[in-house]
Short mmCIF file of C-alpha atoms in Angstrom, two decimals:
data_model
loop_
_atom_site.label_atom_id
_atom_site.label_comp_id
_atom_site.label_asym_id
_atom_site.label_seq_id
_atom_site.Cartn_x
_atom_site.Cartn_y
_atom_site.Cartn_z
CA UNK A 30 42.12 -43.21 11.56
CA UNK A 31 45.64 -44.15 12.59
CA UNK A 32 45.72 -47.31 10.57
CA UNK A 33 47.87 -49.55 12.65
CA UNK A 34 50.26 -51.59 10.56
CA UNK A 35 50.14 -54.65 12.78
CA UNK A 36 52.19 -57.02 10.64
CA UNK A 37 53.36 -59.93 12.75
CA UNK A 38 56.62 -61.24 11.40
CA UNK A 39 55.88 -64.83 10.42
CA UNK A 40 59.18 -66.23 9.14
CA UNK A 41 61.93 -66.23 11.78
CA UNK A 42 64.69 -67.49 9.45
CA UNK A 43 64.72 -64.40 7.28
CA UNK A 44 68.16 -62.76 6.75
CA UNK A 45 68.84 -59.63 8.74
CA UNK A 46 69.27 -57.16 5.90
CA UNK A 47 66.85 -58.42 3.27
CA UNK A 48 65.32 -55.99 0.83
CA UNK A 49 62.45 -57.84 -0.81
CA UNK A 50 58.90 -57.00 -1.77
CA UNK A 51 57.74 -56.61 1.83
CA UNK A 52 60.57 -54.24 2.66
CA UNK A 53 59.90 -52.17 -0.45
CA UNK A 54 56.26 -51.96 0.57
CA UNK A 55 57.30 -50.58 3.97
CA UNK A 56 59.09 -47.77 2.15
CA UNK A 57 56.46 -46.97 -0.47
CA UNK A 58 53.28 -47.51 1.53
CA UNK A 59 53.61 -44.34 3.63
CA UNK A 60 54.08 -42.27 0.46
CA UNK A 61 50.45 -42.75 -0.54
CA UNK A 62 48.38 -45.65 0.84
CA UNK A 63 49.31 -45.03 4.47
CA UNK A 64 50.56 -41.45 4.34
CA UNK A 65 51.28 -40.11 7.83
CA UNK A 66 49.51 -36.79 7.24
CA UNK A 67 46.63 -37.46 4.89
CA UNK A 68 45.71 -40.99 6.06
CA UNK A 69 47.09 -41.56 9.57
CA UNK A 70 46.53 -37.91 10.64
CA UNK A 71 49.80 -37.67 12.55
CA UNK A 72 52.22 -34.76 12.71
CA UNK A 73 49.86 -32.01 11.59
CA UNK A 74 51.11 -29.32 13.99
CA UNK A 75 54.53 -28.94 12.42
CA UNK A 76 52.98 -29.25 8.97
CA UNK A 77 51.14 -26.02 9.77
CA UNK A 78 53.88 -24.21 11.63
CA UNK A 79 56.81 -24.65 9.26
CA UNK A 80 55.31 -24.73 5.80
CA UNK A 81 55.09 -21.03 5.05
CA UNK A 82 58.57 -21.35 3.46
CA UNK A 83 60.13 -24.22 1.49
CA UNK A 84 63.63 -24.19 2.99
CA UNK A 85 62.63 -24.84 6.64
CA UNK A 86 60.17 -27.51 5.49
CA UNK A 87 62.97 -29.22 3.60
CA UNK A 88 65.34 -29.18 6.58
CA UNK A 89 62.61 -30.34 8.96
CA UNK A 90 61.69 -33.20 6.61
CA UNK A 91 65.27 -34.46 6.56
CA UNK A 92 65.48 -34.15 10.35
CA UNK A 93 62.22 -36.07 10.76
CA UNK A 94 63.36 -38.84 8.40
CA UNK A 95 66.54 -39.20 10.46
CA UNK A 96 64.87 -39.09 13.88
CA UNK A 97 61.98 -41.34 12.82
CA UNK A 98 64.25 -43.99 11.27
CA UNK A 99 66.72 -44.21 14.13
CA UNK A 100 64.21 -43.95 16.96
CA UNK A 101 62.30 -46.79 15.30
CA UNK A 102 65.53 -48.78 15.03
CA UNK A 103 66.58 -48.28 18.65
CA UNK A 104 63.10 -48.87 20.06
CA UNK A 105 62.84 -52.05 18.04
CA UNK A 106 66.22 -53.24 19.32
CA UNK A 107 65.09 -52.57 22.90
CA UNK A 108 61.53 -53.79 22.49
CA UNK A 109 61.93 -56.93 24.62
CA UNK A 110 63.56 -55.02 27.47
CA UNK A 111 61.20 -52.06 27.87
CA UNK A 112 58.58 -52.61 30.62
CA UNK A 113 55.15 -51.71 29.29
CA UNK A 114 54.40 -49.28 32.11
CA UNK A 115 57.31 -46.94 31.41
CA UNK A 116 57.56 -47.41 27.65
CA UNK A 117 56.58 -43.82 26.83
CA UNK A 118 59.32 -42.34 28.97
CA UNK A 119 61.90 -44.65 27.39
CA UNK A 120 60.68 -43.74 23.91
CA UNK A 121 60.79 -40.04 24.71
CA UNK A 122 64.34 -40.30 26.00
CA UNK A 123 65.35 -41.97 22.71
CA UNK A 124 63.54 -39.31 20.66
CA UNK A 125 64.83 -36.40 22.73
CA UNK A 126 68.41 -37.68 22.44
CA UNK A 127 68.17 -38.00 18.65
CA UNK A 128 66.58 -34.55 18.37
CA UNK A 129 69.43 -33.08 20.41
CA UNK A 130 71.89 -34.76 18.03
CA UNK A 131 70.12 -33.18 15.04
CA UNK A 132 70.06 -29.84 16.83
CA UNK A 133 73.80 -29.80 17.51
CA UNK A 134 74.77 -31.16 14.09
CA UNK A 135 72.72 -28.47 12.39
CA UNK A 136 74.16 -25.82 14.69
CA UNK A 137 77.70 -26.94 13.84
CA UNK A 138 77.33 -27.25 10.07
CA UNK A 139 74.75 -24.68 9.13
CA UNK A 140 74.42 -22.02 11.80
CA UNK A 141 72.22 -19.68 9.74
CA UNK A 142 69.57 -22.34 9.14
CA UNK A 143 69.77 -23.44 12.77
CA UNK A 144 69.10 -19.89 13.96
CA UNK A 145 66.06 -19.72 11.74
CA UNK A 146 64.73 -23.08 12.92
CA UNK A 147 65.80 -23.52 16.54
CA UNK A 148 62.26 -23.65 17.97
CA UNK A 149 60.93 -26.03 15.35
CA UNK A 150 63.79 -28.49 15.74
CA UNK A 151 62.86 -28.78 19.42
CA UNK A 152 59.25 -29.37 18.46
CA UNK A 153 60.24 -32.54 16.56
CA UNK A 154 60.18 -34.15 20.02
CA UNK A 155 56.42 -33.64 20.08
CA UNK A 156 55.90 -34.65 16.47
CA UNK A 157 53.32 -37.39 16.79
CA UNK A 158 54.46 -39.31 13.70
CA UNK A 159 57.58 -40.43 15.51
CA UNK A 160 55.83 -41.48 18.71
CA UNK A 161 52.96 -42.95 16.69
CA UNK A 162 55.24 -45.17 14.63
CA UNK A 163 57.10 -46.31 17.75
CA UNK A 164 53.82 -47.31 19.41
CA UNK A 165 52.24 -48.83 16.31
CA UNK A 166 55.17 -50.47 14.56
CA UNK A 167 58.56 -50.53 16.25
CA UNK A 168 57.30 -52.18 19.45
CA UNK A 169 56.07 -55.20 17.47
CA UNK A 170 58.59 -55.58 14.65
CA UNK A 171 62.21 -56.42 13.90
CA UNK A 172 64.86 -53.67 13.76
CA UNK A 173 65.52 -53.61 10.00
CA UNK A 174 61.82 -53.46 9.15
CA UNK A 175 61.25 -50.78 11.75
CA UNK A 176 64.11 -48.76 10.31
CA UNK A 177 62.59 -48.94 6.82
CA UNK A 178 59.18 -48.06 8.22
CA UNK A 179 60.71 -44.99 9.84
CA UNK A 180 62.39 -43.90 6.61
CA UNK A 181 59.18 -44.46 4.66
CA UNK A 182 57.03 -42.49 7.07
CA UNK A 183 59.56 -39.66 7.16
CA UNK A 184 59.49 -39.56 3.35
CA UNK A 185 55.69 -39.56 3.22
CA UNK A 186 55.64 -36.73 5.72
CA UNK A 187 58.27 -34.73 3.82
CA UNK A 188 56.40 -35.17 0.55
CA UNK A 189 53.25 -33.50 1.89
CA UNK A 190 55.22 -30.89 3.82
CA UNK A 191 57.20 -29.74 0.78
CA UNK A 192 54.08 -29.84 -1.41
CA UNK A 193 52.21 -27.55 0.98
CA UNK A 194 55.25 -25.29 1.41
CA UNK A 195 55.75 -24.83 -2.35
CA UNK A 196 52.13 -23.71 -2.78
CA UNK A 197 52.18 -21.44 0.27
CA UNK A 198 55.48 -19.76 -0.56
CA UNK A 199 54.72 -19.32 -4.26
CA UNK A 200 51.30 -17.73 -3.75
CA UNK A 201 52.06 -16.02 -0.45
CA UNK A 202 55.45 -14.51 -1.24
CA UNK A 203 56.11 -15.13 -4.93
CA UNK A 204 59.42 -16.88 -4.22
CA UNK A 205 60.71 -20.44 -3.80
CA UNK A 206 63.52 -21.64 -1.50
CA UNK A 207 63.90 -18.13 -0.04
CA UNK A 208 66.99 -17.87 2.13
CA UNK A 209 68.88 -20.73 0.46
CA UNK A 210 71.60 -20.56 -2.24
CA UNK A 211 69.08 -21.62 -4.90
CA UNK A 212 66.57 -18.90 -4.05
CA UNK A 213 64.13 -18.33 -6.90
CA UNK A 214 62.06 -15.19 -7.20
CA UNK A 215 59.14 -16.19 -9.39
CA UNK A 216 56.57 -13.44 -9.46
CA UNK A 217 56.42 -9.98 -7.92
CA UNK A 218 56.42 -6.24 -8.56
CA UNK A 219 60.14 -5.58 -9.16
CA UNK A 220 62.86 -6.36 -11.67
CA UNK A 221 64.46 -9.04 -9.49
CA UNK A 222 61.53 -11.43 -10.09
CA UNK A 223 61.30 -13.67 -13.17
CA UNK A 224 57.81 -12.37 -13.86
CA UNK A 225 57.88 -8.68 -13.10
CA UNK A 226 54.29 -7.57 -12.58
CA UNK A 227 55.32 -3.90 -12.58
CA UNK A 228 57.10 -4.16 -15.96
CA UNK A 229 56.24 -1.87 -18.87
CA UNK A 230 56.57 -4.62 -21.46
CA UNK A 231 57.02 -8.38 -21.90
CA UNK A 232 55.35 -11.26 -20.09
CA UNK A 233 54.92 -9.27 -16.86
CA UNK A 234 52.25 -7.05 -18.40
CA UNK A 235 49.93 -10.05 -18.65
CA UNK A 236 50.16 -10.41 -14.86
CA UNK A 237 49.75 -6.77 -13.91
CA UNK A 238 46.63 -7.77 -11.92
CA UNK A 239 48.64 -10.17 -9.73
CA UNK A 240 49.25 -9.53 -6.01
CA UNK A 241 50.57 -11.90 -3.35
CA UNK A 242 47.79 -13.50 -1.35
CA UNK A 243 48.56 -12.89 2.31
CA UNK A 244 46.09 -15.56 3.42
CA UNK A 245 48.59 -18.18 2.25
CA UNK A 246 51.10 -17.00 4.84
CA UNK A 247 48.59 -17.56 7.68
CA UNK A 248 48.22 -21.04 9.23
CA UNK A 249 44.58 -21.62 8.10
CA UNK A 250 45.82 -21.72 4.49
CA UNK A 251 47.75 -24.90 5.30
CA UNK A 252 44.50 -26.49 6.53
CA UNK A 253 42.77 -25.69 3.24
CA UNK A 254 45.70 -26.93 1.15
CA UNK A 255 45.95 -30.21 3.07
CA UNK A 256 42.15 -30.62 2.71
CA UNK A 257 42.53 -30.25 -1.06
CA UNK A 258 45.43 -32.74 -1.05
CA UNK A 259 43.21 -35.19 0.80
CA UNK A 260 40.42 -34.60 -1.70
CA UNK A 261 42.71 -35.29 -4.67
CA UNK A 262 44.33 -38.27 -2.97
CA UNK A 263 41.01 -39.93 -2.14
CA UNK A 264 39.58 -39.26 -5.57
CA UNK A 265 42.58 -41.13 -6.95
CA UNK A 266 42.41 -43.91 -4.29
CA UNK A 267 38.66 -44.25 -3.52
CA UNK A 268 39.14 -47.11 -1.03
CA UNK A 269 40.60 -44.64 1.47
CA UNK A 270 37.31 -42.73 1.73
CA UNK A 271 35.85 -42.61 5.26
CA UNK A 272 32.70 -44.70 5.47
CA UNK A 273 31.37 -43.05 8.61
CA UNK B 261 45.42 -9.32 41.18
CA UNK B 262 42.47 -11.65 40.73
CA UNK B 263 41.52 -9.66 37.65
CA UNK B 264 44.78 -10.59 35.96
CA UNK B 265 44.13 -14.30 36.51
CA UNK B 266 40.73 -13.93 34.84
CA UNK B 267 42.40 -12.01 32.02
CA UNK B 268 44.95 -14.74 31.45
CA UNK B 269 42.24 -17.41 31.57
CA UNK B 270 40.08 -15.63 28.96
CA UNK B 271 43.07 -14.81 26.81
CA UNK B 272 44.33 -18.40 26.85
CA UNK B 273 40.88 -19.87 26.25
CA UNK B 274 39.58 -17.64 23.46
CA UNK B 275 41.90 -14.97 22.11
CA UNK B 276 45.02 -17.11 21.97
CA UNK B 277 43.26 -20.44 21.64
CA UNK B 278 45.94 -23.14 21.42
CA UNK B 279 44.24 -25.04 18.60
CA UNK B 280 42.62 -22.34 16.54
CA UNK B 281 45.22 -19.59 16.82
CA UNK B 282 48.48 -21.47 17.23
CA UNK B 283 47.36 -24.77 15.64
CA UNK B 284 48.92 -26.83 18.39
CA UNK B 285 47.73 -30.29 19.36
CA UNK B 286 46.24 -30.82 15.92
CA UNK B 287 46.75 -34.57 15.54
CA UNK B 288 44.51 -35.77 18.33
CA UNK B 289 42.21 -32.81 17.69
CA UNK B 290 41.42 -34.04 14.19
CA UNK B 291 41.47 -37.76 14.83
CA UNK B 292 39.37 -37.97 18.01
CA UNK B 293 36.67 -35.46 17.00
CA UNK B 294 34.38 -37.98 15.31
CA UNK B 295 31.87 -38.13 18.15
CA UNK B 296 31.07 -35.68 20.93
CA UNK B 297 31.48 -38.34 23.62
CA UNK B 298 35.10 -39.22 22.90
CA UNK B 299 35.93 -35.57 22.18
CA UNK B 300 34.50 -34.69 25.59
CA UNK B 301 36.65 -37.34 27.30
CA UNK B 302 39.85 -36.33 25.53
CA UNK B 303 39.13 -32.65 26.18
CA UNK B 304 38.79 -33.31 29.90
CA UNK B 305 42.01 -35.35 29.86
CA UNK B 306 43.84 -32.47 28.18
CA UNK B 307 42.51 -29.93 30.71
CA UNK B 308 43.62 -32.21 33.53
CA UNK B 309 47.10 -32.88 32.13
CA UNK B 310 47.71 -29.21 31.30
CA UNK B 311 46.46 -28.01 34.68
CA UNK B 312 48.61 -30.53 36.56
CA UNK B 313 51.83 -30.48 34.52
CA UNK B 314 52.19 -26.73 34.20
CA UNK B 315 52.46 -25.91 37.94
CA UNK B 316 54.83 -28.89 38.38
CA UNK B 317 56.96 -27.69 35.50
CA UNK B 318 56.87 -24.17 36.90
CA UNK B 319 58.18 -25.42 40.24
CA UNK B 320 60.89 -27.46 38.51
CA UNK B 321 61.90 -24.54 36.34
CA UNK B 322 61.92 -22.05 39.20
CA UNK B 323 63.44 -24.11 41.99
CA UNK B 324 65.68 -26.66 40.26
CA UNK B 325 66.76 -25.24 36.94
CA UNK B 326 67.04 -21.49 37.40
CA UNK B 327 70.18 -19.79 38.64
CA UNK B 328 68.83 -19.07 42.15
CA UNK B 329 67.40 -22.59 42.42
CA UNK B 330 68.55 -25.59 44.39
CA UNK B 331 71.73 -26.26 42.41
CA UNK B 332 72.71 -22.62 42.06
CA UNK B 333 73.51 -22.75 38.38
CA UNK B 334 71.68 -22.19 35.15
CA UNK B 335 70.40 -25.61 34.09
CA UNK B 336 67.64 -24.40 31.77
CA UNK B 337 69.11 -26.36 28.84
CA UNK B 338 67.61 -29.43 30.57
CA UNK B 339 64.09 -28.00 30.54
CA UNK B 340 62.89 -29.75 27.38
CA UNK B 341 63.81 -33.22 28.65
CA UNK B 342 62.50 -32.61 32.18
CA UNK B 343 59.22 -31.07 30.99
CA UNK B 344 58.65 -34.01 28.66
CA UNK B 345 59.43 -36.49 31.44
CA UNK B 346 56.89 -34.83 33.75
CA UNK B 347 54.27 -34.80 30.99
CA UNK B 348 54.94 -38.43 30.09
CA UNK B 349 54.57 -39.63 33.66
CA UNK B 350 51.35 -37.62 34.16
CA UNK B 351 49.90 -39.04 30.95
CA UNK B 352 50.79 -42.55 32.01
CA UNK B 353 48.95 -41.87 35.27
CA UNK B 354 45.88 -40.56 33.44
CA UNK B 355 46.00 -43.61 31.17
CA UNK B 356 45.93 -45.98 34.14
CA UNK B 357 43.08 -44.07 35.81
CA UNK B 358 40.95 -43.96 32.64
CA UNK B 359 41.55 -47.67 32.03
CA UNK B 360 40.24 -48.49 35.51
CA UNK B 361 37.37 -45.99 35.63
CA UNK B 362 36.01 -46.15 32.08
CA UNK B 363 37.21 -49.01 29.86
CA UNK B 364 34.81 -47.89 27.10
CA UNK B 365 36.41 -44.44 26.91
CA UNK B 366 39.83 -46.08 27.11
CA UNK B 367 39.10 -48.20 24.04
CA UNK B 368 37.56 -45.28 22.16
CA UNK B 369 40.59 -43.07 22.73
CA UNK B 370 42.91 -45.88 21.64
CA UNK B 371 46.35 -44.76 20.53
CA UNK B 372 45.50 -41.10 21.16
CA UNK B 373 45.68 -41.36 24.93
CA UNK B 374 49.42 -42.08 24.97
CA UNK B 375 49.73 -39.48 22.24
CA UNK B 376 48.62 -36.73 24.67
CA UNK B 377 52.28 -36.93 25.73
CA UNK B 378 53.31 -35.66 22.33
CA UNK B 379 50.34 -33.33 22.09
CA UNK B 380 52.19 -30.14 21.23
CA UNK B 381 49.59 -28.14 23.16
CA UNK B 382 50.83 -29.57 26.46
CA UNK B 383 54.55 -29.05 25.90
CA UNK B 384 54.06 -25.64 24.31
CA UNK B 385 51.97 -24.61 27.33
CA UNK B 386 55.02 -25.20 29.51
CA UNK B 387 57.31 -23.44 27.04
CA UNK B 388 54.98 -20.42 26.77
CA UNK B 389 54.95 -20.26 30.56
CA UNK B 390 58.75 -19.95 30.53
CA UNK B 391 59.01 -17.37 27.76
CA UNK B 392 56.20 -15.22 29.19
CA UNK B 393 57.64 -15.40 32.73
CA UNK B 394 54.35 -16.18 34.48
CA UNK B 395 54.06 -16.45 38.25
CA UNK B 396 52.70 -19.66 39.79
CA UNK B 397 49.15 -18.30 39.97
CA UNK B 398 49.26 -17.06 36.39
CA UNK B 399 50.64 -20.42 35.30
CA UNK B 400 47.67 -22.23 36.84
CA UNK B 401 45.26 -19.76 35.20
CA UNK B 402 47.02 -20.22 31.85
CA UNK B 403 46.96 -24.02 32.15
CA UNK B 404 43.26 -24.09 32.98
CA UNK B 405 42.42 -21.53 30.28
CA UNK B 406 44.48 -23.22 27.59
CA UNK B 407 42.96 -26.61 28.42
CA UNK B 408 39.48 -25.11 28.47
CA UNK B 409 40.03 -23.51 25.06
CA UNK B 410 41.25 -26.81 23.65
CA UNK B 411 38.24 -28.57 25.18
CA UNK B 412 35.77 -26.08 23.64
CA UNK B 413 37.45 -26.29 20.25
CA UNK B 414 37.39 -30.10 20.07
CA UNK B 415 33.79 -30.38 21.31
CA UNK B 416 32.70 -27.72 18.78
CA UNK B 417 34.43 -29.55 15.94
CA UNK B 418 32.95 -32.88 17.03
CA UNK B 419 29.47 -31.36 17.12
CA UNK B 420 29.86 -29.92 13.62
CA UNK B 421 31.23 -33.23 12.33
CA UNK B 422 28.29 -35.14 13.82
CA UNK B 423 25.84 -32.80 12.05
CA UNK B 424 27.73 -32.74 8.77
CA UNK B 425 27.35 -36.50 8.44
CA UNK B 426 23.82 -35.83 7.12
CA UNK B 427 25.05 -33.42 4.44
CA UNK B 428 25.84 -34.37 0.89
CA UNK B 429 29.61 -33.89 0.98
CA UNK B 430 31.63 -35.19 -2.02
CA UNK B 431 32.78 -38.71 -1.05
CA UNK B 432 36.57 -38.11 -1.14
CA UNK B 433 36.19 -35.08 1.13
CA UNK B 434 34.02 -36.88 3.68
CA UNK B 435 35.43 -37.22 7.20
CA UNK B 436 39.02 -36.05 7.42
CA UNK B 437 38.92 -33.63 4.49
CA UNK B 438 35.90 -31.81 5.89
CA UNK B 439 37.51 -31.74 9.34
CA UNK B 440 40.49 -29.89 7.85
CA UNK B 441 38.24 -27.42 6.02
CA UNK B 442 36.08 -26.77 9.09
CA UNK B 443 39.15 -26.22 11.27
CA UNK B 444 40.57 -23.84 8.69
CA UNK B 445 37.34 -21.83 8.65
CA UNK B 446 37.19 -21.82 12.46
CA UNK B 447 40.80 -20.61 12.44
CA UNK B 448 39.94 -17.77 10.05
CA UNK B 449 37.04 -16.82 12.34
CA UNK B 450 39.33 -16.81 15.37
CA UNK B 451 41.77 -14.52 13.54
CA UNK B 452 39.08 -11.90 14.10
CA UNK B 453 39.62 -12.14 17.87
CA UNK B 454 43.29 -11.24 17.50
CA UNK B 455 44.20 -8.00 19.24
CA UNK B 456 41.26 -7.90 21.63
CA UNK B 457 42.50 -6.72 25.03
CA UNK B 458 40.63 -8.58 27.80
CA UNK B 459 41.54 -5.86 30.29
CA UNK B 460 39.60 -3.34 28.21
CA UNK B 461 36.48 -5.51 28.32
CA UNK B 462 36.03 -5.26 32.04
#
């Protein structure tokens, strides 16, 4: 587990802001080959806590991309000055500061969403993806690469999070993006849903048997959905299969 | 009074199990549960860190941050940073001790020892303690119970994973995928414990 991306930077003359093949790989690798959730097994807790609705998952994903990218950047900039014995405390101060920034920005610009999320924003501090990438990558690599690694891992995390949330909200509540301006009511027993299962005529009558599955709202459902994601992912990429 | 400590211990360990009911501390739970031996070591480390950090955090919260504390004003907005700092220093201490005492366990735990710091179970233990307004004794009982519940859960999962290695699981689901499924099923089973009142059992 926790495939450590120990890439020692070989060429010292490289320009500071290059975007070549290696940099692109840093961005795309965490989307599938080295996905934080399904391959590195980091950051599961929030994946379970937040994903019963799409909107909070979306906001949390953006917050994680931001915190992960900039904490990677700052840790990488400071990597020669941090004594090994106190590195965790330094890293946590960086993370906690960035999380506070996200917290206050969200509070200022979107108070309703902040009220809904306040606990989970705080829990980004203990999201292991961020700490894991700092330990595994940013301490050994240059700032620009670390920044890209942070963005890539945040994206890979958001991809799974939103995937799980879409399934859980659709089957658990029959809606998508509930609470946001683009709220969609897909299926349910009243006229406000696109597919009205209580309707007398039309497409809804085909779904008169349908009822929301409350299991999908409970946290164990997220475990099953992620397990199925892992199954599909490893069928598609067999070299990721555990040998043990 | 002693009865309530036992209640809190049982409640924290079984009925409100941190892993199986709240799904906290999942990352290390899934990644270090490959063999019983490492799971045992990490479980003990979590019990220790929880049991030590929670009373310290309680003292900090009560005597430094609260309004009738040392500074005489409400400083609770600092609690997240201070709690994390206490946890980080305790984990660093545990890391040094484990490295000296058992290098084999140290290597087996790898990156997941520093990650106890960001183990949500530890921080959320301290946050629960604040929201539920526990006394010092109750905090210690809750820390021990929560750690014990986490320990049982990870050892149980490791034992199942060691056995399941001999089963004919579809290759892509082997290892991590099965760990997720097993945890999900254990979680569903623990949902059945919800609502049990430990006081009524005595």
